[in-house]
XYZ file of C-alpha atoms in Angstrom:
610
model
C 106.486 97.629 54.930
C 105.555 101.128 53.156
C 106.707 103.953 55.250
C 104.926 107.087 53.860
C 104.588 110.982 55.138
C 102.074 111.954 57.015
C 102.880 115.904 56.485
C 103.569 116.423 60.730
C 106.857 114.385 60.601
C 105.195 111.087 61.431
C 104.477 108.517 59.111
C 102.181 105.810 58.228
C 104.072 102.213 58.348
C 101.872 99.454 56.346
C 98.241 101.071 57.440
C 99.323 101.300 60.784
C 98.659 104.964 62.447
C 101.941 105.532 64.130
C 105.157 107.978 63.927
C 108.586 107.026 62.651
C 111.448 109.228 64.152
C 114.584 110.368 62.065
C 116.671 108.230 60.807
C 120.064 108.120 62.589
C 123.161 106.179 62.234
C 123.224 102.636 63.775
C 124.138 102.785 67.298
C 126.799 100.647 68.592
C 126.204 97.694 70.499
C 127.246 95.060 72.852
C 129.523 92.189 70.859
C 128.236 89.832 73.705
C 124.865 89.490 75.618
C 127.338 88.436 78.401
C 128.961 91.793 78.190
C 125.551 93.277 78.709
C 124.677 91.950 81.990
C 127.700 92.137 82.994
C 128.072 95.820 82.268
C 124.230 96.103 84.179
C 125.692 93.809 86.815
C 128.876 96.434 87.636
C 126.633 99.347 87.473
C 123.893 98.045 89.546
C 126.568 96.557 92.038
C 129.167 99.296 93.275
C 130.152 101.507 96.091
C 126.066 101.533 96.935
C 126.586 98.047 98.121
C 129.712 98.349 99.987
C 129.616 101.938 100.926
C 125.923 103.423 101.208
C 123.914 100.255 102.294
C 125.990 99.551 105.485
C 126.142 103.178 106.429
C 122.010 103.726 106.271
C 121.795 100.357 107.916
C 123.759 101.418 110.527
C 121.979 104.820 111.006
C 118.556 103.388 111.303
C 119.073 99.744 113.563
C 118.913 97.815 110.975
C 112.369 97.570 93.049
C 112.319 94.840 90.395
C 109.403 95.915 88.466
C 110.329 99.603 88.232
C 113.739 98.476 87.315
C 112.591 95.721 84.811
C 110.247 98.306 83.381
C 113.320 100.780 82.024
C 115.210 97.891 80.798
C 112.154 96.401 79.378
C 111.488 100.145 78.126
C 115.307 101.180 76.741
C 115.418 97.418 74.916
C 111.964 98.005 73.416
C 112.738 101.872 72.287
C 116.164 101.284 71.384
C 117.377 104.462 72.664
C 118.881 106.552 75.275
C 117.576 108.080 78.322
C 115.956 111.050 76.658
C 114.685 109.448 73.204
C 113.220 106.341 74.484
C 110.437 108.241 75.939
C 109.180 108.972 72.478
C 106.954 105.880 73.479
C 105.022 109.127 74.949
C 106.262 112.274 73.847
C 104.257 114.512 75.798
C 106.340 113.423 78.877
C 109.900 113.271 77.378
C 110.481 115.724 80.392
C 111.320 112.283 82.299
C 114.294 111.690 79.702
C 115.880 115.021 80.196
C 114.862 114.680 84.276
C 116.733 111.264 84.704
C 119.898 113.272 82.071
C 119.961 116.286 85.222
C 119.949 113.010 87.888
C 122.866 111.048 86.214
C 124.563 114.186 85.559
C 125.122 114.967 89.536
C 125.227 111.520 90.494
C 128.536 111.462 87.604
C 129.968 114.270 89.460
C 129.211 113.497 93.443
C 129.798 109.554 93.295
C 133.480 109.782 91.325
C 134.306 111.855 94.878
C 134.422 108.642 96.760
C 136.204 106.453 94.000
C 138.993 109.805 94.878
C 139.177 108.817 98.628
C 139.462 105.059 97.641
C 142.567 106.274 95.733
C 144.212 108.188 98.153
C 143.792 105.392 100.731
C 144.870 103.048 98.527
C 148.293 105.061 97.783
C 149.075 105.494 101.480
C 148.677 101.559 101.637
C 151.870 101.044 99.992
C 153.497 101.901 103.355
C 154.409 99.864 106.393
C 152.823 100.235 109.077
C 149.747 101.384 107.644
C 149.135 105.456 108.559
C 145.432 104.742 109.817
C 146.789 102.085 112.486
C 149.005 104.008 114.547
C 148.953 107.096 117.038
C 152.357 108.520 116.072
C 151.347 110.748 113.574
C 151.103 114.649 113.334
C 147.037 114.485 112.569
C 146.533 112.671 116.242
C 145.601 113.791 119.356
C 146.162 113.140 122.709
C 142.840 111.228 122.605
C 143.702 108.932 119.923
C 144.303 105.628 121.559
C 145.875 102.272 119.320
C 144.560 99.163 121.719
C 141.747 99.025 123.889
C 141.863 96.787 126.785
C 138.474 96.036 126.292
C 138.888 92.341 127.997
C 139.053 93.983 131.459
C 137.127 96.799 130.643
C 133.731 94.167 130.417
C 133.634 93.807 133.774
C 131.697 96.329 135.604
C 133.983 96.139 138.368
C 136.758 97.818 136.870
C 134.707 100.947 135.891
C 136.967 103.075 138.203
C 140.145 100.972 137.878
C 143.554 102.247 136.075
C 143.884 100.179 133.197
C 145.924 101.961 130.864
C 147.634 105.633 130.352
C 146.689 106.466 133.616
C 142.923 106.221 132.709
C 139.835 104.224 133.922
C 137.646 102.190 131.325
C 135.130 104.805 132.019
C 137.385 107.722 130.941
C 138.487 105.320 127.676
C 134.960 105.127 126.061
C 135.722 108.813 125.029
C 138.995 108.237 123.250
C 139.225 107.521 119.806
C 140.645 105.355 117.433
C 143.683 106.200 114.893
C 141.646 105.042 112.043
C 138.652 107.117 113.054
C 141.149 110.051 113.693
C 142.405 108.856 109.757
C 139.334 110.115 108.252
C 138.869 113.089 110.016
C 142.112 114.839 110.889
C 144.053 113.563 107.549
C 142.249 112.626 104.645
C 139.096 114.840 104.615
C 140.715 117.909 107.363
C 137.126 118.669 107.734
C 135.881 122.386 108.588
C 133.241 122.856 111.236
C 130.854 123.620 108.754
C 129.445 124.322 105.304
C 130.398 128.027 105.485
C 133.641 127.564 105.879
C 134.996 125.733 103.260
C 138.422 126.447 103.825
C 141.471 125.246 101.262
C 141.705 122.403 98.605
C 142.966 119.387 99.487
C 145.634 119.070 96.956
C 146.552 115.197 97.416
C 142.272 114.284 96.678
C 142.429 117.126 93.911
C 145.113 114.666 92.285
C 143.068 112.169 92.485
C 140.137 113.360 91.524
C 142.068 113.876 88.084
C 143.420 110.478 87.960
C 140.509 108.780 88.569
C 138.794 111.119 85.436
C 141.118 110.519 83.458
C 140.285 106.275 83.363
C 136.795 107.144 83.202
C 137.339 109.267 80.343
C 139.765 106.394 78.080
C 137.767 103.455 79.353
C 134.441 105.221 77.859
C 135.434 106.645 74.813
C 135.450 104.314 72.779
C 131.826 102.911 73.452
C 130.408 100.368 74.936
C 132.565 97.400 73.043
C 135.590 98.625 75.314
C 133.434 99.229 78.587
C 132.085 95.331 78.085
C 135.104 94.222 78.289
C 136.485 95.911 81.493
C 133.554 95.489 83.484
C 134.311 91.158 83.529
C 137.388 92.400 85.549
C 136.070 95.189 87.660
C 132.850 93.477 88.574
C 134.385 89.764 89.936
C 137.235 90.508 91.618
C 135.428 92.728 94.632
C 134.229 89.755 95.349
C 136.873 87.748 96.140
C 138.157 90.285 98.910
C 134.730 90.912 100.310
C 135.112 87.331 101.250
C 138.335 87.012 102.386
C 137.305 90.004 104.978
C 133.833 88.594 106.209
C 136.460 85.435 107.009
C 138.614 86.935 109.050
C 135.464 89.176 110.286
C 133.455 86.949 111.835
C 136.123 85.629 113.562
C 136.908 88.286 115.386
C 135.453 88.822 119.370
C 132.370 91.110 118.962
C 131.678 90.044 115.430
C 128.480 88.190 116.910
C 127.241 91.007 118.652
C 127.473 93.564 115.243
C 126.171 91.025 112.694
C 122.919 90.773 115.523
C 122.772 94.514 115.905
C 122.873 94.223 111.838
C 119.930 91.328 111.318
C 117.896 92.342 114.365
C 115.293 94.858 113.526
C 114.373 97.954 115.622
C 110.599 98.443 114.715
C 110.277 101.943 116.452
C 112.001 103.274 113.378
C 109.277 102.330 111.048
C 107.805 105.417 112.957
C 110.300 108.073 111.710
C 109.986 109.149 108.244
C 113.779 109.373 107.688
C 113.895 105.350 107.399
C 111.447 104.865 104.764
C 113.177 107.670 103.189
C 116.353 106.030 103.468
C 114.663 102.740 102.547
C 113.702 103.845 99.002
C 116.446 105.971 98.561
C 118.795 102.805 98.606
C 116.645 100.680 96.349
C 116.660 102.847 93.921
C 120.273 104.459 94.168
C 121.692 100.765 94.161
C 119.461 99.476 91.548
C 120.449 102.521 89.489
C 116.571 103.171 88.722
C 115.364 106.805 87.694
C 119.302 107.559 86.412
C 118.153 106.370 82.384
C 121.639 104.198 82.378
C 119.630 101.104 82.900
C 117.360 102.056 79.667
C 120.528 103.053 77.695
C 121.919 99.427 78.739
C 118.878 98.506 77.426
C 118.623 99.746 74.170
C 121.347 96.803 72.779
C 119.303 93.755 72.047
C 115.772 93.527 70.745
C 115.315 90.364 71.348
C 117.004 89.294 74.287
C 115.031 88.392 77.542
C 114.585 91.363 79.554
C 112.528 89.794 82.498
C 115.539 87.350 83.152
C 118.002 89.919 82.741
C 116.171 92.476 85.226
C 115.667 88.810 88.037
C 119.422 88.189 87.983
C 120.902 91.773 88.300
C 118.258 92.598 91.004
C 119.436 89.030 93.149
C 122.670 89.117 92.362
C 122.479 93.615 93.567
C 120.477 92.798 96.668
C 122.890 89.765 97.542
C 126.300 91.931 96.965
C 124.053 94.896 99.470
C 122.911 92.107 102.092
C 126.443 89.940 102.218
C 128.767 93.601 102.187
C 126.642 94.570 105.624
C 127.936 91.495 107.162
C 131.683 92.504 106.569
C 131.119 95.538 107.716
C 129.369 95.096 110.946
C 131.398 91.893 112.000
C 134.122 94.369 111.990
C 131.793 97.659 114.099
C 131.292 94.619 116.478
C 134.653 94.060 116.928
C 135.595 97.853 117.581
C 132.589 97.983 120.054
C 133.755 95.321 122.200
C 137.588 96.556 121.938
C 136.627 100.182 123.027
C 133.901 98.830 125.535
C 131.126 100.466 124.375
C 127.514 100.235 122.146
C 127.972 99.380 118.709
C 125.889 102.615 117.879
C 128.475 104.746 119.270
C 131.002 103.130 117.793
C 131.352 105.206 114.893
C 129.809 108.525 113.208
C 127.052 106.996 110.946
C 127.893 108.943 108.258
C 129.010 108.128 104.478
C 132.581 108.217 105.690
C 131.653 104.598 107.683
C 132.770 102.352 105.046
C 136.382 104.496 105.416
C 136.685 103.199 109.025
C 135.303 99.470 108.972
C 137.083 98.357 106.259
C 140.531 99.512 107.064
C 140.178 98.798 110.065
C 139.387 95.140 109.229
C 142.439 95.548 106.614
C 144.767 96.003 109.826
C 143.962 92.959 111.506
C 145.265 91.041 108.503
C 148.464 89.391 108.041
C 150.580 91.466 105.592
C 147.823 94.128 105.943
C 149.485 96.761 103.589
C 148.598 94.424 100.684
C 145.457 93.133 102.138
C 145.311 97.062 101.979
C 146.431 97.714 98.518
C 143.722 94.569 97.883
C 140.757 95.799 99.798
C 141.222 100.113 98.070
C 141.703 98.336 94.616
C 139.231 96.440 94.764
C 136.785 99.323 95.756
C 138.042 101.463 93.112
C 136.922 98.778 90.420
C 133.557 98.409 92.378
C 133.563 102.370 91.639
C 134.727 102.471 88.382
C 132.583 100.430 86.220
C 129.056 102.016 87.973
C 131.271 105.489 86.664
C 131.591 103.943 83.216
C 127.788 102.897 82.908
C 126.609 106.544 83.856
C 129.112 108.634 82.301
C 128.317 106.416 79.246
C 124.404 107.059 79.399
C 124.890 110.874 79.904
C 126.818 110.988 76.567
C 124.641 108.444 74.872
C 121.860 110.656 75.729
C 123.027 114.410 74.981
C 124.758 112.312 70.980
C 120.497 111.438 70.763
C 119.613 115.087 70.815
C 122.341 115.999 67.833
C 120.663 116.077 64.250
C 122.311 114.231 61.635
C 123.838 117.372 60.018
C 126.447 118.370 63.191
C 127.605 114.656 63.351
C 131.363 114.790 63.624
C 134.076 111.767 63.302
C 135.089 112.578 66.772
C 131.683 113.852 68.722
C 132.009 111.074 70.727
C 135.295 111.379 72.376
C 134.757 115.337 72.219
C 131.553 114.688 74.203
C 132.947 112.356 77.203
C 136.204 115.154 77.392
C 133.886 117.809 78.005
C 131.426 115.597 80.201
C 134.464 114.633 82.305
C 135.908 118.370 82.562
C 132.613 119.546 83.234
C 132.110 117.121 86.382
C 135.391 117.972 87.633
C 134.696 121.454 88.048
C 131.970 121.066 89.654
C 133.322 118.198 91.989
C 136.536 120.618 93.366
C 134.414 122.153 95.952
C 134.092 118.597 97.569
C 137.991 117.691 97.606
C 138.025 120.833 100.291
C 138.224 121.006 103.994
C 134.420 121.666 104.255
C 134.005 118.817 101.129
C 132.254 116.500 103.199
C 129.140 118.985 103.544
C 129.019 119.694 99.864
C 129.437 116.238 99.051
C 126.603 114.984 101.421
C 124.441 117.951 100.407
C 124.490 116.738 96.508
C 124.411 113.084 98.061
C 121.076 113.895 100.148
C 119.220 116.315 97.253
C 119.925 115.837 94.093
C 120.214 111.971 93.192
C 118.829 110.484 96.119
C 115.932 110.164 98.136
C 112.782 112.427 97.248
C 114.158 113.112 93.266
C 114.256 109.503 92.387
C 110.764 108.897 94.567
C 109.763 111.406 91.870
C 111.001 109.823 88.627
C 109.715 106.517 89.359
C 106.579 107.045 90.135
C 106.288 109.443 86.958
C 107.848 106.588 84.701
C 105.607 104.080 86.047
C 102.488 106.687 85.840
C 103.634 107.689 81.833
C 103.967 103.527 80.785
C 101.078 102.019 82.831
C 98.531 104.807 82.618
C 99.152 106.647 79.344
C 101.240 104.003 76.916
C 98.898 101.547 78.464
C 100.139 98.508 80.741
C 98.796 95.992 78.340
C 100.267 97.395 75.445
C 103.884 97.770 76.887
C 103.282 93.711 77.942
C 102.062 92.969 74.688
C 105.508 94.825 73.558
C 107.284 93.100 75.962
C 105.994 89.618 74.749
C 107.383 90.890 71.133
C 110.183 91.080 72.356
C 110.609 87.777 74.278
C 107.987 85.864 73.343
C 105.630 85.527 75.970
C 103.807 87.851 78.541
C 105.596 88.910 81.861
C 103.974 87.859 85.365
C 100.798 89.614 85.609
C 101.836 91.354 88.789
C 104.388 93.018 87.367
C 101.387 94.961 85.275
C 99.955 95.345 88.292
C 102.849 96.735 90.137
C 103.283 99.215 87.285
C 99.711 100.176 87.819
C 98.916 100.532 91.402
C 101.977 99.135 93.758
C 104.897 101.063 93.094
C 103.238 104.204 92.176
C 101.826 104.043 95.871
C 104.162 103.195 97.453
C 106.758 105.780 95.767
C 104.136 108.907 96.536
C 103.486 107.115 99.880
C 107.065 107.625 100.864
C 107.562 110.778 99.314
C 104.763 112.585 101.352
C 105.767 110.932 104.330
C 108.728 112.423 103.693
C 107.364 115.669 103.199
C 105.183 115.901 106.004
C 108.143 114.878 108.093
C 110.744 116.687 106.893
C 113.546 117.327 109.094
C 116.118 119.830 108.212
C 119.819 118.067 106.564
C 121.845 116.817 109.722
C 126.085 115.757 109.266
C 126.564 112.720 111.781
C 123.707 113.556 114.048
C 125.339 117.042 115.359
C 126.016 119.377 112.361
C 122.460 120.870 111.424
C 123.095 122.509 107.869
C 121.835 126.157 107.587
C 119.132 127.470 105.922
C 120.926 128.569 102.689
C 122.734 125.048 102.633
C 118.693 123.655 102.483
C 118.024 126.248 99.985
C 120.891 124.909 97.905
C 120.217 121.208 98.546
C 116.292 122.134 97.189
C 117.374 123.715 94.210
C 119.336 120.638 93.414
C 116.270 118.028 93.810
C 114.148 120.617 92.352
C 116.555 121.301 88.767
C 115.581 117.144 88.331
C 112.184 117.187 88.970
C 110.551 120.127 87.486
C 112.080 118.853 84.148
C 109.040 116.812 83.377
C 106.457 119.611 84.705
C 108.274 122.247 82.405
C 108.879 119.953 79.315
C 104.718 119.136 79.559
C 103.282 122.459 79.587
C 105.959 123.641 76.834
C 104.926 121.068 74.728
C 101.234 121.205 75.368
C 101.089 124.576 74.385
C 102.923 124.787 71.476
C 100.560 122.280 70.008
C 97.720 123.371 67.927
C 94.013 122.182 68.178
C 91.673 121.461 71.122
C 93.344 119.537 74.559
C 91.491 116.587 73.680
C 93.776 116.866 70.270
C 97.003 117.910 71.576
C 96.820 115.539 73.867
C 95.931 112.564 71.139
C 98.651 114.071 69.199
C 101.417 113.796 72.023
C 101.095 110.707 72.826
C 101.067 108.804 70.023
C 104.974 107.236 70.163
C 106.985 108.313 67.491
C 108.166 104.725 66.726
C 112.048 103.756 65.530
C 112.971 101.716 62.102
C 113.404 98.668 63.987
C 109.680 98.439 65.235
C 108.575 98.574 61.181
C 109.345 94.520 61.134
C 107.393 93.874 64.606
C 104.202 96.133 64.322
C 102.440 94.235 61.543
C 102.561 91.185 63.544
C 100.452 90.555 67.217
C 101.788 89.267 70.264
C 99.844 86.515 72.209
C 97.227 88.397 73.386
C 93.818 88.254 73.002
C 92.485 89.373 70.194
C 93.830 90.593 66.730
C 96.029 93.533 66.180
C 93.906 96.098 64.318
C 95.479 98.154 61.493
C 94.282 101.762 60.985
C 92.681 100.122 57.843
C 90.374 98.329 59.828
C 91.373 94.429 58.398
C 92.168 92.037 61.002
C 95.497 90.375 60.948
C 95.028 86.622 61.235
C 95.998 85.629 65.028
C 97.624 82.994 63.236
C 100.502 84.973 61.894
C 101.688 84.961 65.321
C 105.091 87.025 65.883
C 106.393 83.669 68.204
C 106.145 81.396 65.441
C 107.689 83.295 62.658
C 110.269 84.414 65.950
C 110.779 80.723 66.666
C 111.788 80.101 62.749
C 113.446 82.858 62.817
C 115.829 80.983 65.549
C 115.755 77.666 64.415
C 116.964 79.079 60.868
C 120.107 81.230 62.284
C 121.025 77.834 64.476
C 120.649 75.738 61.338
C-alpha cells in the first residue's frame, strides 16, 4: 500500500486514516515458536510457584484473560512494554508504569535466587549445616529430633522425655533448620532501623548470580530460548522426587489437609483477597510488560492457545509445589507436637525451611541438596532473564534511530544489571529481610499490579474498543476469541481488580514481618512511595500529553487515541477479519467481505507448506 504524510507525523496507509510510527531496525526474534512458550513458560513458572504461593497459602488457611490480553496485545503491536501502547497513545503512561514495576521486581526477586546460592554452596558439605545443633549460630533452644511419637499422647504432657524437658516445655524449642535461616544466613536485626552490616557471603552472591543474568541476556532472545528448555524442565523432576518422599512421611496427611481444606472466615479479612490477586498476577507475570515483549515475536502465531497452556501449565506448577511443601510442614508439626500453623514463621523465608528440611530426610541428602538449590536457582533464573530482557527491550524502544550503537545492547543490560545491584545491597544486610519484604509488599505486588490491570483492561476494552482488538486478534489467528473473554475485558476483571483494590484500601492494615514486627511509619511511607512511583506513571503521562495537545478536548482526545500503527500492520489493515460487516476505508468504498484476510491467510499457508 501507499504510505503518505499526513504533516503531524502520522500517515495515511491506502485511504485508511491511521498513524505509522518510525521506522526502526528489525527486532530480533525467536528462531523457534517452541522457544517462545517455553521462554513464557520459565517466566510465568518460577520462584512464585515454589516460593511465594506456599508461603501466602500458608498465611491465610489455605487471570487468563488479562494475561491473554498483553500477549494478544505485545504480538499484535509488535513491540515492547512501552511502545505497544501506541494502540492508544494517550495512555502510554501504562508502558512506562509496567517499565517502573519490572524494574523493582528485577532488583527485589534476584535477592532470593542469592539465598538459593548460598544454600546451595553450603550443600556441598556433609552433614548438611541446617540439620544439626552443633554449630556456633544455635542456641540452647535449638533441638535436632523431636520425640513427637510419645509426645501425642496427652498423658505425657508433664513427663521427661528428653534433655530433661517435658513435651510441654519442647513445643517452644526450635529446629536447626529454622535456627539456619535466622541466626546464619539472613543474621536478621530486630528491625528496619537497624540495618546493621553487609552480609558479605550473600553480597558474593548477589554478584554471581548478576553476572549469568547479564551473559545469558545479552545476546537477545535467540540465546535466552535456548537456556530456558534447560532451566524450565528440570525443576520438575526434583519437585517430584520430594512430594515422593513427602507424602510419605508421618504428618504429611495432616499438612496436605490443612493445605486443601479451606478456612472461609478469611474471605472476611481483606489481606486474603489481597494476597489472592497479588499471586495471580505476580505468578502469571501480568502488569510487568515482559509478557507483551514475549509477545511481540510472531504475528501470526496463536495467542489464545499460547496464553491456555502457560496459564495451566503456571497454575499446575503453583497447585502441585504447595503439596511438597506442606507434606513436609505436616511432618515438622507432628515431630515437634504441635499445630501446623505454628510450625513455622509464615513469612517469605518458608520455602528456606520446608524444602531443606525435606532435603535432609533424603538418602545422600547433600546432593539431594545440591539437586533441590540448583534446581531453584534455574526456576529463578530464567523468570530473571524474561524481565531483565523486557526492561532493556523497552528503554532500546525509546532510543531514536540516530544514537543506535553496535553495542547498545550489551551496554544497556551492564548498566541495567549494575544499576539493580546497587539498589539490591541494602537487602543482603542484617536488617535485609525488612527491605526486601518492604519492596516485595509495595512496589510489584499487591495494590500496584491491581492498578495496572485494571487500567490495561480499561485502555483496550473501553477506548481501543473490545471488538476491534478481537477483530485484531482474529487477524492474527484467524478466528474470533471466546466471547467472554470480551466480556471479561469489559466488565469482569476490571471489577473485580478495583473490587479488591478498595477492599484493600478500606482495610488497610499497617506492613507486619511474621505476624510480630509492625514496620514504622517511615518504613510505610517508603513502601507508599514505591507503589505510588508505578502507578502515578499513567496519571502523569495523561495530563502531560493532554495538554500539550492543541485544539478542543473533544480533539485532543480524537487525536490521542488514534494508534500510531507499525509497518507490519500496512499488509493486514486493507483486509477485514470475520466480522460482521465490511471494513470501511477513510474513502468511504467498501472492501468486498469476500477478500477475507483467512482465505488469502490460509493460501498464504498452504503455499509456504507446498
Amino acid at each position: 500500500p501507499e504510505v503518505a504524510g499526513s504533516g503531524d507525523g502520522r500517515h495515511v496507509v491506502g485511504g485508511l486514516s491511521s498513524g505509522i510510527g518510525p521506522v526502526k531496525p528489525e527486532r530480533e526474534t525467536w528462531t523457534r515458536q517452541m522457544d517462545f512458550i517455553m521462554s513464557c513458560v520459565g517466566f510465568a513458572v518460577g520462584l512464585g510457584n515454589v516460593w511465594r504461593f506456599p508461603y501466602l497459602c500458608y498465611k491465610n488457611g489455605g487471570g487468563i484473560p488479562i494475561f491473554f490480553l498483553e500477549i494478544a496485545l505485545g504480538q499484535f503491536m509488535k513491540a515492547g512494554s512501552i511502545t505497544a501502547w501506541n494502540i492508544a497513545p494517550l495512555f502510554k503512561g501504562l508502558g512506562f508504569s509496567s517499565m517502573v514495576i519490572v524494574f523493582f521486581c528485577n532488583t527485589y526477586y534476584i535477592v532470593v535466587l542469592a539465598w538459593g546460592v548460598y544454600y546451595l554452596c553450603m550443600s556441598f558439605s556433609s552433614p548438611l549445616p541446617w540439620s544439626t545443633c552443633k554449630n556456633k549460630w544455635n542456641t540452647p533452644s535449638c533441638i535436632q529430633s523431636f520425640p513427637h511419637e510419645v509426645c501425642h499422647n496427652s498423658s505425657f504432657a508433664n513427663v521427661t522425655v528428653t534433655r530433661n524437658m517435658t513435651c510441654a516445655q519442647l513445643k517452644n524449642m526450635r529446629s536447626p533448620i529454622i535456627e539456619y535461616w535466622e541466626n546464619k544466613v539472613l543474621d536478621i536485626s530486630s528491625g528496619l532501623d537497624q540495618p546493621g552490616h553487609l552480609k558479605w557471603e550473600l553480597v558474593l552472591c548477589l554478584i554471581f548470580v548478576w553476572l549469568i543474568v547479564y551473559f545469558c541476556v545479552w545476546k537477545g532472545v535467540k540465546t535466552t530460548g535456548k537456556i530456558v528448555y534447560i532451566t524450565a524442565i528440570f525443576p520438575y523432576l526434583v519437585l517430584i522426587i520430594l512430594l515422593i518422599r513427602g507424602v510419605t512421611l508421618p504428618g504429611a496427611y495432616d499438612g496436605i489437609m490443612y493445605y486443601i481444606s479451606p478456612d472461609w472466615s478469611k474471605l472476611a479479612h481483606a489481606q486474603v483477597w489481597i494476597d489472592a490477586g497479588t499471586q495471580i498476577f505476580f505468578s502469571y507475570a501480568i502488569g510487568l510488560g515482559a509478557l507483551t515483549n514475549l509477545g511481540e515475536s510472531f504475528y501470526n502465531e496463536n495467542a489464545l492457545t499460547h496464553a491456555f497452556i502457560i496459564a495451566v501449565i503456571n497454575s499446575g506448577t503453583s497447585f502441585f509445589a504447595g503439596f511438597v511443601v506442606f507434606s513436609i510442614l505436616g511432618f515438622m508439626a507432628a515431630e515437634q507436637g504441635v499445630d501446623i500453623s505454628l510450625v513455622a514463621e509464615s513469612g517469605p523465608g518458608l520455602a528456606f525451611i520446608a524444602y531443606p528440611k525435606a532435603v535432609t530426610l533424603l538418602p545422600l541428602s547433600p546432593l539431594w541438596a545440591v539437586l533441590f538449590f540448583f534446581m531453584l536457582l534455574l526456576l529463578g533464573l530464567d523468570s530473571q532473564f524474561v524481565g531483565v530482557e523486557g526492561f532493556v527491550s523497552g528503554i532500546l524502544d525509546l532510543c531514536p534511530n540516530k544514537y543506535l550503537h553496535p553495542y547498545q545492547r550489551e551496554i544497556a543490560v551492564g548498566i541495567c544489571c549494575s544499576l539493580c545491584f546497587v539498589i539490591a545491597l541494602p537487602m543482603v544486610t542484617q536488617g535485609g529481610m525488612y527491605v526486601f519484604q518492604l519492596f516485595d509488599y509495595y512496589s510489584a505486588s499487591g495494590i500496584t499490579l491491581l492498578w495496572q490491570a485494571f487500567r490495561e483492561c480499561v485502555v483496550v476494552a473501553w477506548v481501543y474498543g473490545a471488538d476491534r482488538f478481537m477483530d485484531d486478534i482474529a487477524r492474527m489467528i484467524g478466528y474470533r476469541p471466546f466471547f467472554w473473554i470480551k466480556w471479561c475485558w469489559l466488565f469482569v476483571t476490571p471489577c473485580v481488580c478495583m473490587g479488591i483494590f478498595l477492599f484493600h484500601l478500606i482495610n488497610y492494615k499497617p506492613l507486619t514481618y511474621n505476624n510480630e514486627y509492625v514496620y514504622p511509619w517511615w518504613g510505610e511511607v517508603i513502601g507508599w512511595c514505591l507503589a505510588l512511583s508505578s502507578m502515578l506513571c499513567i496519571p502523569v503521562s495523561f495530563l502531560y500529553r493532554l495538554c500539550r495537545a492543541k485544539g478542543t478536548f473533544k480533539e485532543r482526545w480524537a487525536h490521542l487515541t488514534t494508534p500510531v500503527w507499525g509497518i507490519h500492520h500496512l499488509e493486514y489493515m486493507a483486509t477485514p477479519p470475520v466480522s460482521p460487516g465490511p471494513l470501511v476505508p477513510a474513502s468511504g468504498t467498501s472492501i468486498p467481505a469476500s477478500r477475507s484476510f483467512y482465505g488469502a491467510q490460509k493460501k498464504k499457508k498452504k503455499k509456504k507448506c507446498i
